[in-house]
Amino acid sequence: GAVVSQHPSRVICKSGTSVKIECRSLDFQATTMFWYRQFPKQSLMLMATSNEGSKATYEQGVEKDKFLINHASLTLSTLTVTSAHPEDSSFYICSANLPGQGSTDTQYFGPGTRLTVL
Amino acid sequence: GENVEQHPSTLSVQEGDSAVIKCTYSDSASNYFPWYKQELGKGPQLIIDIRSNVGEKKDQRIAVTLNKTAKHFSLHITETQPEDSAVYFCAAIPRRNDYKLSFGAGTTVTVRA
């Protein structure tokens, strides 16, 4: 199946610093990539939709200046959490769409990044 | 928008028994229904999916059924094993060209040895 990687898998940072998370589709070119946030024992919450070469589309309530998304190529999207605070601590997961042939794309997820802000 | 409800929230089964998780959706235009398995500390893994032109799909011990009239779909796991213990999420895509998944709340499955 399609493989999506994320880096780093785990990061601990001090309050006020910025953290960048990379998401890569390893063996396919993704038409669209997504960024999710997941709190313990909860479902995935979509933060933004990212398309290569264009601005990301953010979900309601997600601050675009806080969570910067750059989609530089069809295989790489980055999420930067700017001026991180303890309430930003969470599990961040990206996904990438594997283009379908005449049908809906299939979405594959990365392994997630555990962010802890002290 | 699409609203996906998932039941039960927790499910405990004896090893070797079957597990069934049910989801309902609200948007009749939804046409793609994937199921994901998430182990602790990991990202969701696609285990099976079904499209609206099919009523049932099977892959070894896993099967998914879809009832478009009633707007519900179910995941069936037979001959459960301890490694099946995880959180399972159903999802739906509301429209043909809208790639955003709407997720259910998740079901924590525990397989007792």
Short mmCIF file of C-alpha atoms in Angstrom, two decimals:
data_model
loop_
_atom_site.label_atom_id
_atom_site.label_comp_id
_atom_site.label_asym_id
_atom_site.label_seq_id
_atom_site.Cartn_x
_atom_site.Cartn_y
_atom_site.Cartn_z
CA GLY A 1 0.00 0.00 0.00
CA ALA A 2 0.89 3.68 -0.16
CA VAL A 3 3.34 4.94 2.48
CA VAL A 4 3.22 8.29 4.22
CA SER A 5 5.99 9.34 6.57
CA GLN A 6 6.20 12.04 9.20
CA HIS A 7 9.17 13.62 10.88
CA PRO A 8 9.83 13.96 13.71
CA SER A 9 7.81 11.26 15.46
CA ARG A 10 8.15 13.01 18.77
CA VAL A 11 9.20 16.51 19.77
CA ILE A 12 9.48 18.35 23.06
CA CYS A 13 9.95 22.10 22.98
CA LYS A 14 9.83 25.10 25.23
CA SER A 15 6.89 27.47 25.25
CA GLY A 16 7.29 30.24 22.68
CA THR A 17 9.36 28.29 20.19
CA SER A 18 8.26 27.12 16.75
CA VAL A 19 8.13 23.52 15.63
CA LYS A 20 8.10 22.20 12.07
CA ILE A 21 6.59 18.82 11.16
CA GLU A 22 7.19 17.23 7.77
CA CYS A 23 4.82 14.95 5.92
CA ARG A 24 5.97 12.99 2.88
CA SER A 25 4.27 10.60 0.50
CA LEU A 26 7.06 8.13 -0.21
CA ASP A 27 5.89 6.16 -3.21
CA PHE A 28 3.23 8.29 -4.82
CA GLN A 29 2.39 11.87 -5.67
CA ALA A 30 -0.43 13.19 -3.54
CA THR A 31 -3.03 15.47 -5.06
CA THR A 32 -3.98 16.71 -1.64
CA MET A 33 -2.57 16.43 1.86
CA PHE A 34 -4.40 16.95 5.13
CA TRP A 35 -3.36 17.85 8.64
CA TYR A 36 -5.22 16.51 11.66
CA ARG A 37 -4.98 16.94 15.37
CA GLN A 38 -5.98 14.26 17.84
CA PHE A 39 -6.48 14.54 21.59
CA PRO A 40 -6.36 11.46 23.83
CA LYS A 41 -9.31 9.10 23.40
CA GLN A 42 -10.86 11.30 20.74
CA SER A 43 -11.38 11.14 17.01
CA LEU A 44 -9.29 12.97 14.45
CA MET A 45 -9.99 16.66 13.99
CA LEU A 46 -9.22 18.08 10.55
CA MET A 47 -7.16 21.25 10.76
CA ALA A 48 -6.47 22.09 7.14
CA THR A 49 -6.38 20.86 3.57
CA SER A 50 -3.21 21.42 1.62
CA ASN A 51 -2.73 21.44 -2.15
CA GLU A 52 0.62 21.73 -3.87
CA GLY A 53 1.41 25.26 -4.96
CA SER A 54 -1.60 26.90 -3.38
CA LYS A 55 -2.62 28.24 0.01
CA ALA A 56 -3.98 25.80 2.52
CA THR A 57 -7.65 25.80 3.39
CA TYR A 58 -8.18 25.92 7.13
CA GLU A 59 -11.14 24.53 9.04
CA GLN A 60 -13.24 26.86 11.11
CA GLY A 61 -11.58 27.74 14.40
CA VAL A 62 -8.05 26.87 13.27
CA GLU A 63 -5.70 29.86 13.31
CA LYS A 64 -3.81 30.03 10.01
CA ASP A 65 -1.13 32.30 11.50
CA LYS A 66 -0.59 29.84 14.30
CA PHE A 67 -0.41 26.72 12.15
CA LEU A 68 1.54 27.53 9.02
CA ILE A 69 1.26 25.03 6.19
CA ASN A 70 3.57 24.87 3.21
CA HIS A 71 3.00 22.40 0.40
CA ALA A 72 6.16 22.73 -1.69
CA SER A 73 5.78 19.64 -3.87
CA LEU A 74 3.45 16.75 -4.63
CA THR A 75 5.26 14.65 -2.03
CA LEU A 76 5.95 17.10 0.80
CA SER A 77 3.83 19.22 3.10
CA THR A 78 5.01 20.90 6.29
CA LEU A 79 3.13 22.13 9.33
CA THR A 80 4.79 24.74 11.51
CA VAL A 81 3.35 25.40 14.95
CA THR A 82 4.43 28.96 15.68
CA SER A 83 5.03 30.30 19.17
CA ALA A 84 3.92 27.00 20.67
CA HIS A 85 2.20 26.93 24.04
CA PRO A 86 1.30 24.02 26.33
CA GLU A 87 -2.25 23.92 24.95
CA ASP A 88 -0.77 23.10 21.53
CA SER A 89 0.51 19.80 22.92
CA SER A 90 -1.21 17.08 20.93
CA PHE A 91 -0.81 14.29 18.40
CA TYR A 92 -0.54 15.73 14.90
CA ILE A 93 -1.23 13.43 11.97
CA CYS A 94 -0.97 14.09 8.28
CA SER A 95 -2.57 12.19 5.44
CA ALA A 96 -2.16 12.14 1.69
CA ASN A 97 -4.59 11.33 -1.09
CA LEU A 98 -3.59 8.60 -3.48
CA PRO A 99 -5.25 9.56 -6.76
CA GLY A 100 -7.92 7.13 -7.84
CA GLN A 101 -8.62 6.03 -11.37
CA GLY A 102 -12.12 7.27 -12.05
CA SER A 103 -13.09 6.95 -8.40
CA THR A 104 -12.67 8.73 -5.12
CA ASP A 105 -9.08 9.10 -3.97
CA THR A 106 -7.87 6.91 -1.12
CA GLN A 107 -6.45 8.67 1.93
CA TYR A 108 -3.39 7.26 3.70
CA PHE A 109 -2.15 8.47 7.05
CA GLY A 110 1.28 9.11 8.44
CA PRO A 111 2.45 7.68 11.77
CA GLY A 112 1.82 10.91 13.65
CA THR A 113 3.95 13.38 15.60
CA ARG A 114 3.62 13.73 19.36
CA LEU A 115 4.22 17.38 20.30
CA THR A 116 4.81 18.29 23.92
CA VAL A 117 5.21 21.95 24.80
CA LEU A 118 6.70 22.62 28.21
CA GLY B 1 -22.16 18.72 6.37
CA GLU B 2 -21.80 15.00 6.78
CA ASN B 3 -22.44 13.52 10.23
CA VAL B 4 -21.11 10.05 10.98
CA GLU B 5 -22.21 8.20 14.09
CA GLN B 6 -20.39 5.10 15.29
CA HIS B 7 -21.47 2.42 17.77
CA PRO B 8 -20.49 0.98 20.13
CA SER B 9 -17.81 3.19 21.65
CA THR B 10 -16.19 0.18 23.32
CA LEU B 11 -16.35 -3.49 22.47
CA SER B 12 -14.84 -6.42 24.34
CA VAL B 13 -14.85 -9.84 22.71
CA GLN B 14 -13.40 -13.24 23.48
CA GLU B 15 -10.61 -14.35 21.19
CA GLY B 16 -12.06 -16.27 18.29
CA ASP B 17 -15.44 -14.53 18.44
CA SER B 18 -16.68 -11.96 15.94
CA ALA B 19 -16.76 -8.19 16.37
CA VAL B 20 -19.20 -5.88 14.63
CA ILE B 21 -19.05 -2.09 14.52
CA LYS B 22 -21.83 -0.04 12.98
CA CYS B 23 -21.84 3.45 11.51
CA THR B 24 -24.57 5.65 10.12
CA TYR B 25 -24.17 8.70 7.91
CA SER B 26 -26.43 11.60 7.09
CA ASP B 27 -25.49 12.72 3.56
CA SER B 28 -27.08 10.51 0.92
CA ALA B 29 -24.50 11.80 -1.59
CA SER B 30 -21.64 10.12 0.29
CA ASN B 31 -20.03 7.51 -1.91
CA TYR B 32 -16.87 6.30 -0.21
CA PHE B 33 -16.59 4.63 3.20
CA PRO B 34 -13.17 3.64 4.58
CA TRP B 35 -12.36 1.95 7.87
CA TYR B 36 -9.19 2.73 9.78
CA LYS B 37 -7.46 0.88 12.60
CA GLN B 38 -5.38 2.92 15.03
CA GLU B 39 -3.03 1.35 17.53
CA LEU B 40 -1.82 3.29 20.54
CA GLY B 41 0.62 6.03 19.59
CA LYS B 42 0.36 5.36 15.87
CA GLY B 43 -1.41 6.86 12.89
CA PRO B 44 -4.61 5.34 11.47
CA GLN B 45 -4.11 2.46 9.08
CA LEU B 46 -6.57 1.85 6.26
CA ILE B 47 -7.86 -1.71 6.63
CA ILE B 48 -10.75 -1.84 4.18
CA ASP B 49 -12.97 0.51 2.22
CA ILE B 50 -16.15 0.29 0.20
CA ARG B 51 -17.64 2.44 -2.50
CA SER B 52 -21.29 3.17 -3.02
CA ASN B 53 -21.68 0.91 -6.04
CA VAL B 54 -20.88 -2.17 -3.93
CA GLY B 55 -22.92 -3.72 -1.11
CA GLU B 56 -20.27 -5.89 0.50
CA LYS B 57 -16.52 -6.33 0.43
CA LYS B 58 -14.36 -8.91 2.15
CA ASP B 59 -10.64 -9.22 2.83
CA GLN B 60 -9.69 -12.34 4.77
CA ARG B 61 -11.16 -11.93 8.29
CA ILE B 62 -12.48 -8.44 7.65
CA ALA B 63 -15.66 -7.52 5.82
CA VAL B 64 -17.65 -4.36 5.32
CA THR B 65 -21.31 -4.08 4.34
CA LEU B 66 -23.09 -1.02 3.03
CA ASN B 67 -26.81 -0.27 3.03
CA LYS B 68 -27.29 2.93 1.03
CA THR B 69 -31.04 3.01 1.55
CA ALA B 70 -30.69 2.98 5.30
CA LYS B 71 -27.44 4.99 5.16
CA HIS B 72 -25.43 2.69 7.34
CA PHE B 73 -22.34 0.54 6.97
CA SER B 74 -20.71 -2.01 9.22
CA LEU B 75 -17.33 -3.58 9.87
CA HIS B 76 -17.20 -7.27 10.66
CA ILE B 77 -14.11 -8.95 12.08
CA THR B 78 -14.27 -12.73 12.35
CA GLU B 79 -12.08 -15.08 14.37
CA THR B 80 -10.72 -12.17 16.38
CA GLN B 81 -7.15 -12.27 17.64
CA PRO B 82 -5.39 -10.25 20.37
CA GLU B 83 -3.63 -8.19 17.69
CA ASP B 84 -7.03 -6.96 16.53
CA SER B 85 -7.23 -4.90 19.74
CA ALA B 86 -7.16 -1.24 18.69
CA VAL B 87 -9.37 1.76 18.04
CA TYR B 88 -11.38 1.51 14.84
CA PHE B 89 -12.73 4.55 13.00
CA CYS B 90 -15.31 4.61 10.25
CA ALA B 91 -15.45 7.52 7.85
CA ALA B 92 -17.37 8.86 4.89
CA ILE B 93 -16.70 11.33 2.11
CA PRO B 94 -19.74 13.55 1.48
CA ARG B 95 -19.32 14.35 -2.19
CA ARG B 96 -17.58 13.02 -5.25
CA ASN B 97 -14.96 15.78 -5.38
CA ASP B 98 -14.79 16.69 -1.73
CA TYR B 99 -11.88 14.72 -0.32
CA LYS B 100 -12.45 15.61 3.31
CA LEU B 101 -13.23 12.59 5.45
CA SER B 102 -15.91 12.80 8.13
CA PHE B 103 -14.93 10.45 10.94
CA GLY B 104 -16.96 8.55 13.46
CA ALA B 105 -16.03 8.87 17.14
CA GLY B 106 -14.17 5.57 17.17
CA THR B 107 -14.65 2.14 18.77
CA THR B 108 -12.13 0.72 21.20
CA VAL B 109 -11.97 -3.02 20.57
CA THR B 110 -10.42 -5.30 23.17
CA VAL B 111 -9.90 -8.96 22.34
CA ARG B 112 -9.61 -11.08 25.48
CA ALA B 113 -7.23 -14.01 25.23
#
